[in-house]
Amino acid sequence: PAFGLFLFTIARDPLRIIILIAGAFFWLVSLLLSSLIWFIAVKASDPRDERLQKGLLIFGVMFSVLLQEAFRFLYYKLLRKAIEGLVALSEDGCSPISIQQMAYVAGVGFGLMSGAFSMINLLADALGPGTVGIHGDSQLYFLTSAFMTMVLIFLHTFWGILFFHGCEHRRWWEIAAVVVMHLTVSGLSFCNPLYVGSLVPSYMLMAAAAAWAYLLSGGSAQNLRRFLLCKS
Amino acid sequence: MITFMNNSDSEEEPCNERTSLMSAESPPVPSYQDGLQALEAGEVQAHRKRRAGSSRGPNNIAGGEMSGSSVPVRESALENEEEELTLKYGAKHVIMLFVPVTLCMIVVVATIKSVRFYTEKNGQLIYTPFSEDTPSVGQRLLNSVLNTIIMISVIIVMTVFLVLLYKYRCYKFIHGWLILSSLMLLFLFTYIYLGEVLKTYNVAMDYPTLFLVIWNFGAVGMICIHWKGPLQLQQAYLIMISALMALVFIKYLPEWSAWVILGAISIYDLMAVLCPKGPLRMLVETAQERNEPIFPALIYSSAMMWTVGMAKPDTAARGPSQQTWDAAEDGREHHRSPSHADSQMSETRSPVPTRPVTSLEELEEEERGVKLGLGDFIFYSVLVGKAAATASGDWNTTLACFVAILIGLCLTLLLLAVFKKALPALPISITFGLIFYFSTDNLVRPFMDTLASHQLYI
């Protein structure tokens, strides 16, 4: 689905593709830094202590989430500057792409990159021979991973919109809400393999974020009804 | 012509080039147009900027890589107009370059992942004589550095040789060289590639069919590349030969040498294009002095300049030739702005104003293309291919390198728009790519593996 989003909404406009790739790049850099921190922490600690390792992992995840949001903020700043440049240089005085579109594309960029990194090795292994969950792990590993990845990609997209909107209108609580949501979702994934604990709340959060982003982007219940009923 | 000039903004660009040249024969024009034409004259000069790429030949048969740089083509006479259009079309150009680079990388990665042949070590090129099978780390490092030095010096020698050839107008020699090398590339390497792919998928093919296929492929390729052909076919051929070349490099360059060579080549590219004494720069300047297009070069053009070439068969200016490599050659590519060709053509046709107007008009629409040297394609693909072949993190590393290279390309094009002169395309992208490769492989991979095993999500 995320790829479909990409095809239908982004692939037309070259500027959006650039913003997408740049968003993916920013996510990648944040991942790099967070894994650097984790790596240092692991190397500096005792490799045999299981609980410590688990704790370090949790710490790494949280830190990574915070870094991701920080990079989203940096990306927002960069896009602000870029939009000013575009406005100044465009012929009719208004930018070819609005900040909301940029927010959407940036969110998709983040999401796609994080999804790709989460899934692609899995997919590659899935092509090869093997049995899922042979060592007593859950047999639904691939399915749940796929769903989790999808929900994460969508969430990133919505968070992008919410985040940028919060930055635009200086509503700090929106930004804080995004960060908290992200932390929550990551934290929920700790419940794996108890999938009920992680997938269901994640989807609910996604629905909430979707509705919120939709309202922020100017939609309303009436619009939705009109669209669904194909009225003119 | 005067009516043309008073047209809307979008056509201003097209007429600028033409008017600047036709003004030489026309009677004195009013001041407004004078001013414009003065600017345009300057523009025409500015358009003669080229980027030269150097090709090296590291193959045991014949190898040359070109590293080139991309050059923006701009036609607008007025500065701010130029800025606007640069940025407005900037995004489109970037995408026009993204797509082929992506395609090339995809082809290379797909081949590396599926065909075993290209990851087996079956010997080395004579350009990298030192083996890397030594027991100690220091020795290995030393060997790779020595390999790199040899390779870079081969490249430099080739480049200087080519510059000299160009300076002393040995055009036939250069042409013959190019044709020979592209012949070899198209036929021999395609044969090897096809053989390996068929082996991998266990598909049988008899020799006559094979001969037919390769003959057709090669012949059409030669025509397309060296003469005229539909733009997309030409682009497709360029991508394919870049991919083939990159695959050869990935196979025959030993591990550490490959990385060191990548780094060294980007430094060399930087120096060769930007330093005043650099061979590439000298080549560009020589061509500018002589006011002629640089000899047929190996570049990837995203604009459809060649279609207009078909309407004007007697242009000596056109003659795109692809030559990726040759054992003994160090070809340089120069990117000529198509406007240069147009100006030449309009010069020869100024007595007949009607025809050039219309055809150049069409040309104008598509002229705003960006050119990138095939050597750049090759090295980008080598980086990504090596990442795919040797990284233990597999797809994550490959993906990271891919994004890094694209972002580097973006930044390079941005710098191009700012500086408006020929720039080396390799350094930024390769630097990003290398950084991301090493960091992803060593830092991110354990992190992601641990996360994936616990099925945690960040």
mmCIF file of C-alpha atoms in Angstrom, chain A:
data_model
loop_
_atom_site.group_PDB
_atom_site.id
_atom_site.type_symbol
_atom_site.label_atom_id
_atom_site.label_comp_id
_atom_site.label_asym_id
_atom_site.label_seq_id
_atom_site.Cartn_x
_atom_site.Cartn_y
_atom_site.Cartn_z
ATOM 1 C CA PRO A 1 0.000 0.000 0.000
ATOM 2 C CA ALA A 2 2.741 2.412 0.805
ATOM 3 C CA PHE A 3 4.279 1.788 -2.552
ATOM 4 C CA GLY A 4 0.906 2.411 -4.132
ATOM 5 C CA LEU A 5 0.775 5.731 -2.321
ATOM 6 C CA PHE A 6 4.109 6.527 -3.770
ATOM 7 C CA LEU A 7 3.085 5.670 -7.270
ATOM 8 C CA PHE A 8 -0.123 7.561 -7.291
ATOM 9 C CA THR A 9 0.720 10.662 -5.464
ATOM 10 C CA ILE A 10 4.404 11.253 -5.635
ATOM 11 C CA ALA A 11 5.833 9.792 -8.756
ATOM 12 C CA ARG A 12 4.282 12.450 -10.971
ATOM 13 C CA ASP A 13 5.972 15.464 -9.610
ATOM 14 C CA PRO A 14 9.748 15.475 -9.663
ATOM 15 C CA LEU A 15 10.005 17.898 -6.814
ATOM 16 C CA ARG A 16 8.128 15.512 -4.613
ATOM 17 C CA ILE A 17 10.440 12.695 -5.524
ATOM 18 C CA ILE A 18 13.390 14.752 -4.451
ATOM 19 C CA ILE A 19 11.732 15.598 -1.170
ATOM 20 C CA LEU A 20 10.938 11.949 -0.690
ATOM 21 C CA ILE A 21 14.482 10.825 -1.230
ATOM 22 C CA ALA A 22 15.762 13.578 1.018
ATOM 23 C CA GLY A 23 13.322 12.490 3.696
ATOM 24 C CA ALA A 24 14.533 8.943 3.400
ATOM 25 C CA PHE A 25 18.058 10.236 3.675
ATOM 26 C CA PHE A 26 17.319 12.105 6.868
ATOM 27 C CA TRP A 27 15.749 9.046 8.393
ATOM 28 C CA LEU A 28 18.769 7.052 7.409
ATOM 29 C CA VAL A 29 21.114 9.499 9.066
ATOM 30 C CA SER A 30 19.084 9.419 12.239
ATOM 31 C CA LEU A 31 19.210 5.644 12.186
ATOM 32 C CA LEU A 32 22.927 5.791 11.675
ATOM 33 C CA LEU A 33 23.491 8.010 14.656
ATOM 34 C CA SER A 34 21.235 6.037 16.909
ATOM 35 C CA SER A 35 22.861 2.772 15.975
ATOM 36 C CA LEU A 36 26.214 4.388 16.589
ATOM 37 C CA ILE A 37 25.156 5.240 20.106
ATOM 38 C CA TRP A 38 23.782 1.770 20.647
ATOM 39 C CA PHE A 39 26.898 0.191 19.285
ATOM 40 C CA ILE A 40 29.116 2.169 21.576
ATOM 41 C CA ALA A 41 26.909 1.321 24.515
ATOM 42 C CA VAL A 42 27.002 -2.347 23.683
ATOM 43 C CA LYS A 43 30.710 -2.433 23.191
ATOM 44 C CA ALA A 44 31.215 -0.651 26.458
ATOM 45 C CA SER A 45 29.068 -3.043 28.374
ATOM 46 C CA ASP A 46 29.225 -6.638 29.326
ATOM 47 C CA PRO A 47 28.057 -8.862 26.478
ATOM 48 C CA ARG A 48 27.021 -11.711 28.677
ATOM 49 C CA ASP A 49 24.517 -9.946 30.789
ATOM 50 C CA GLU A 50 21.174 -10.666 29.186
ATOM 51 C CA ARG A 51 19.126 -8.170 31.067
ATOM 52 C CA LEU A 52 21.611 -5.458 30.517
ATOM 53 C CA GLN A 53 21.593 -6.155 26.824
ATOM 54 C CA LYS A 54 17.844 -6.069 26.734
ATOM 55 C CA GLY A 55 17.866 -2.869 28.680
ATOM 56 C CA LEU A 56 20.398 -1.391 26.334
ATOM 57 C CA LEU A 57 18.282 -2.401 23.421
ATOM 58 C CA ILE A 58 15.272 -0.672 24.869
ATOM 59 C CA PHE A 59 17.358 2.356 25.530
ATOM 60 C CA GLY A 60 18.595 2.211 21.967
ATOM 61 C CA VAL A 61 15.092 2.047 20.612
ATOM 62 C CA MET A 62 13.887 4.989 22.648
ATOM 63 C CA PHE A 63 16.890 7.015 21.749
ATOM 64 C CA SER A 64 16.385 6.179 18.131
ATOM 65 C CA VAL A 65 12.798 7.354 18.262
ATOM 66 C CA LEU A 66 13.851 10.625 19.791
ATOM 67 C CA LEU A 67 16.532 11.055 17.187
ATOM 68 C CA GLN A 68 14.068 10.345 14.407
ATOM 69 C CA GLU A 69 11.786 13.053 15.653
ATOM 70 C CA ALA A 70 14.708 15.406 16.009
ATOM 71 C CA PHE A 71 15.647 14.758 12.407
ATOM 72 C CA ARG A 72 12.102 15.268 11.329
ATOM 73 C CA PHE A 73 12.334 18.683 12.929
ATOM 74 C CA LEU A 74 15.595 19.401 11.151
ATOM 75 C CA TYR A 75 14.043 18.351 7.906
ATOM 76 C CA TYR A 76 11.168 20.677 8.588
ATOM 77 C CA LYS A 77 13.580 23.552 9.016
ATOM 78 C CA LEU A 78 15.311 22.681 5.775
ATOM 79 C CA LEU A 79 12.043 22.493 3.903
ATOM 80 C CA ARG A 80 10.989 25.858 5.260
ATOM 81 C CA LYS A 81 14.101 27.408 3.853
ATOM 82 C CA ALA A 82 13.635 25.585 0.591
ATOM 83 C CA ILE A 83 10.075 26.753 0.271
ATOM 84 C CA GLU A 84 11.125 30.323 0.749
ATOM 85 C CA GLY A 85 13.665 29.876 -1.997
ATOM 86 C CA LEU A 86 11.113 28.321 -4.293
ATOM 87 C CA VAL A 87 8.644 31.114 -3.678
ATOM 88 C CA ALA A 88 11.227 33.747 -4.377
ATOM 89 C CA LEU A 89 12.168 32.142 -7.634
ATOM 90 C CA SER A 90 8.836 31.149 -8.983
ATOM 91 C CA GLU A 91 7.159 33.209 -11.577
ATOM 92 C CA ASP A 92 3.834 33.841 -9.989
ATOM 93 C CA GLY A 93 4.905 34.358 -6.454
ATOM 94 C CA CYS A 94 3.618 31.213 -4.922
ATOM 95 C CA SER A 95 5.486 28.057 -4.351
ATOM 96 C CA PRO A 96 4.875 25.089 -6.620
ATOM 97 C CA ILE A 97 4.426 22.911 -3.621
ATOM 98 C CA SER A 98 2.744 23.688 -0.385
ATOM 99 C CA ILE A 99 4.070 22.949 3.023
ATOM 100 C CA GLN A 100 1.346 20.425 3.604
ATOM 101 C CA GLN A 101 2.277 18.499 0.524
ATOM 102 C CA MET A 102 5.824 18.619 1.674
ATOM 103 C CA ALA A 103 4.769 17.332 5.052
ATOM 104 C CA TYR A 104 2.988 14.465 3.422
ATOM 105 C CA VAL A 105 5.882 13.610 1.180
ATOM 106 C CA ALA A 106 8.382 13.894 3.991
ATOM 107 C CA GLY A 107 6.273 11.588 6.092
ATOM 108 C CA VAL A 108 6.096 9.081 3.286
ATOM 109 C CA GLY A 109 9.835 9.344 2.827
ATOM 110 C CA PHE A 110 10.479 8.585 6.445
ATOM 111 C CA GLY A 111 7.959 5.832 6.423
ATOM 112 C CA LEU A 112 9.214 4.160 3.290
ATOM 113 C CA MET A 113 12.756 4.149 4.498
ATOM 114 C CA SER A 114 11.911 2.777 7.892
ATOM 115 C CA GLY A 115 9.629 0.211 6.345
ATOM 116 C CA ALA A 116 12.245 -0.804 3.848
ATOM 117 C CA PHE A 117 14.841 -1.244 6.503
ATOM 118 C CA SER A 118 12.501 -3.254 8.645
ATOM 119 C CA MET A 119 11.208 -5.495 5.950
ATOM 120 C CA ILE A 120 13.666 -6.002 3.232
ATOM 121 C CA ASN A 121 15.921 -8.521 4.815
ATOM 122 C CA LEU A 122 12.850 -10.367 5.917
ATOM 123 C CA LEU A 123 11.552 -10.444 2.411
ATOM 124 C CA ALA A 124 14.839 -11.649 1.072
ATOM 125 C CA ASP A 125 14.871 -14.457 3.554
ATOM 126 C CA ALA A 126 11.259 -15.237 2.833
ATOM 127 C CA LEU A 127 12.185 -15.991 -0.736
ATOM 128 C CA GLY A 128 14.449 -18.747 0.341
ATOM 129 C CA PRO A 129 13.609 -22.116 1.757
ATOM 130 C CA GLY A 130 12.698 -22.507 5.364
ATOM 131 C CA THR A 131 9.981 -22.880 7.898
ATOM 132 C CA VAL A 132 8.594 -20.062 9.900
ATOM 133 C CA GLY A 133 8.870 -20.294 13.598
ATOM 134 C CA ILE A 134 10.593 -23.598 13.746
ATOM 135 C CA HIS A 135 12.258 -22.857 17.017
ATOM 136 C CA GLY A 136 9.100 -22.241 18.890
ATOM 137 C CA ASP A 137 8.610 -18.698 17.793
ATOM 138 C CA SER A 138 5.370 -17.540 16.436
ATOM 139 C CA GLN A 139 4.394 -18.858 13.076
ATOM 140 C CA LEU A 140 2.882 -15.627 12.083
ATOM 141 C CA TYR A 141 6.206 -13.860 12.107
ATOM 142 C CA PHE A 142 6.137 -12.752 8.512
ATOM 143 C CA LEU A 143 2.537 -11.705 8.525
ATOM 144 C CA THR A 144 2.778 -9.688 11.658
ATOM 145 C CA SER A 145 5.986 -8.120 10.522
ATOM 146 C CA ALA A 146 4.314 -7.093 7.319
ATOM 147 C CA PHE A 147 1.350 -5.582 9.101
ATOM 148 C CA MET A 148 3.483 -3.862 11.639
ATOM 149 C CA THR A 149 5.645 -2.392 8.947
ATOM 150 C CA MET A 150 2.651 -1.162 7.051
ATOM 151 C CA VAL A 151 1.155 0.468 10.081
ATOM 152 C CA LEU A 152 4.468 2.083 10.824
ATOM 153 C CA ILE A 153 4.787 3.497 7.331
ATOM 154 C CA PHE A 154 1.329 4.989 7.513
ATOM 155 C CA LEU A 155 2.011 6.317 10.939
ATOM 156 C CA HIS A 156 5.142 8.021 9.755
ATOM 157 C CA THR A 157 3.146 9.657 7.005
ATOM 158 C CA PHE A 158 0.544 10.950 9.409
ATOM 159 C CA TRP A 159 3.109 11.989 11.933
ATOM 160 C CA GLY A 160 4.823 13.946 9.220
ATOM 161 C CA ILE A 161 1.676 15.897 8.526
ATOM 162 C CA LEU A 162 0.915 16.455 12.182
ATOM 163 C CA PHE A 163 4.442 17.385 13.015
ATOM 164 C CA PHE A 164 4.771 19.934 10.281
ATOM 165 C CA HIS A 165 1.434 21.369 11.102
ATOM 166 C CA GLY A 166 2.450 21.726 14.688
ATOM 167 C CA CYS A 167 5.649 23.436 13.713
ATOM 168 C CA GLU A 168 3.857 25.755 11.346
ATOM 169 C CA HIS A 169 1.334 26.906 13.876
ATOM 170 C CA ARG A 170 3.605 26.721 16.812
ATOM 171 C CA ARG A 171 1.468 24.296 18.655
ATOM 172 C CA TRP A 172 3.942 22.496 20.779
ATOM 173 C CA TRP A 173 1.468 20.084 22.112
ATOM 174 C CA GLU A 174 0.954 18.638 18.672
ATOM 175 C CA ILE A 175 4.620 17.979 18.320
ATOM 176 C CA ALA A 176 4.752 16.486 21.762
ATOM 177 C CA ALA A 177 1.798 14.301 20.901
ATOM 178 C CA VAL A 178 3.591 12.979 17.842
ATOM 179 C CA VAL A 179 6.661 12.149 19.848
ATOM 180 C CA VAL A 180 4.627 10.468 22.515
ATOM 181 C CA MET A 181 2.751 8.449 19.926
ATOM 182 C CA HIS A 182 5.923 7.323 18.329
ATOM 183 C CA LEU A 183 7.351 6.274 21.643
ATOM 184 C CA THR A 184 4.165 4.462 22.442
ATOM 185 C CA VAL A 185 4.160 2.508 19.251
ATOM 186 C CA SER A 186 7.759 1.521 19.645
ATOM 187 C CA GLY A 187 7.151 0.604 23.199
ATOM 188 C CA LEU A 188 4.181 -1.475 22.215
ATOM 189 C CA SER A 189 6.317 -3.449 19.887
ATOM 190 C CA PHE A 190 8.150 -4.660 22.933
ATOM 191 C CA CYS A 191 5.095 -6.741 23.648
ATOM 192 C CA ASN A 192 5.941 -8.909 20.697
ATOM 193 C CA PRO A 193 5.378 -11.779 20.243
ATOM 194 C CA LEU A 194 2.210 -11.068 22.106
ATOM 195 C CA TYR A 195 0.783 -9.613 18.986
ATOM 196 C CA VAL A 196 -2.485 -8.526 20.423
ATOM 197 C CA GLY A 197 -0.664 -6.113 22.574
ATOM 198 C CA SER A 198 1.236 -4.457 19.806
ATOM 199 C CA LEU A 199 -0.707 -4.662 16.604
ATOM 200 C CA VAL A 200 -4.139 -3.706 17.780
ATOM 201 C CA PRO A 201 -3.226 -0.588 19.702
ATOM 202 C CA SER A 202 -0.923 0.422 16.871
ATOM 203 C CA TYR A 203 -3.757 0.238 14.416
ATOM 204 C CA MET A 204 -6.002 2.168 16.706
ATOM 205 C CA LEU A 205 -3.382 4.827 17.092
ATOM 206 C CA MET A 206 -2.986 4.906 13.370
ATOM 207 C CA ALA A 207 -6.680 5.435 12.867
ATOM 208 C CA ALA A 208 -6.621 8.244 15.395
ATOM 209 C CA ALA A 209 -3.612 9.851 13.748
ATOM 210 C CA ALA A 210 -5.223 9.459 10.350
ATOM 211 C CA ALA A 211 -8.375 11.189 11.456
ATOM 212 C CA TRP A 212 -6.417 13.958 13.099
ATOM 213 C CA ALA A 213 -4.225 14.520 10.063
ATOM 214 C CA TYR A 214 -7.256 14.480 7.822
ATOM 215 C CA LEU A 215 -8.977 17.123 9.880
ATOM 216 C CA LEU A 216 -5.860 19.209 9.964
ATOM 217 C CA SER A 217 -5.501 19.039 6.228
ATOM 218 C CA GLY A 218 -8.858 20.623 5.819
ATOM 219 C CA GLY A 219 -11.053 17.649 5.417
ATOM 220 C CA SER A 220 -14.223 17.162 7.293
ATOM 221 C CA ALA A 221 -16.883 14.570 7.765
ATOM 222 C CA GLN A 222 -18.948 16.125 5.012
ATOM 223 C CA ASN A 223 -16.123 15.950 2.551
ATOM 224 C CA LEU A 224 -15.634 12.342 3.390
ATOM 225 C CA ARG A 225 -19.251 11.510 2.909
ATOM 226 C CA ARG A 226 -19.377 13.325 -0.370
ATOM 227 C CA PHE A 227 -16.324 11.532 -1.588
ATOM 228 C CA LEU A 228 -17.523 8.147 -0.537
ATOM 229 C CA LEU A 229 -20.926 8.603 -2.052
ATOM 230 C CA CYS A 230 -19.420 9.951 -5.230
ATOM 231 C CA LYS A 231 -21.414 13.067 -5.160
ATOM 232 C CA SER A 232 -20.237 15.951 -7.217
#
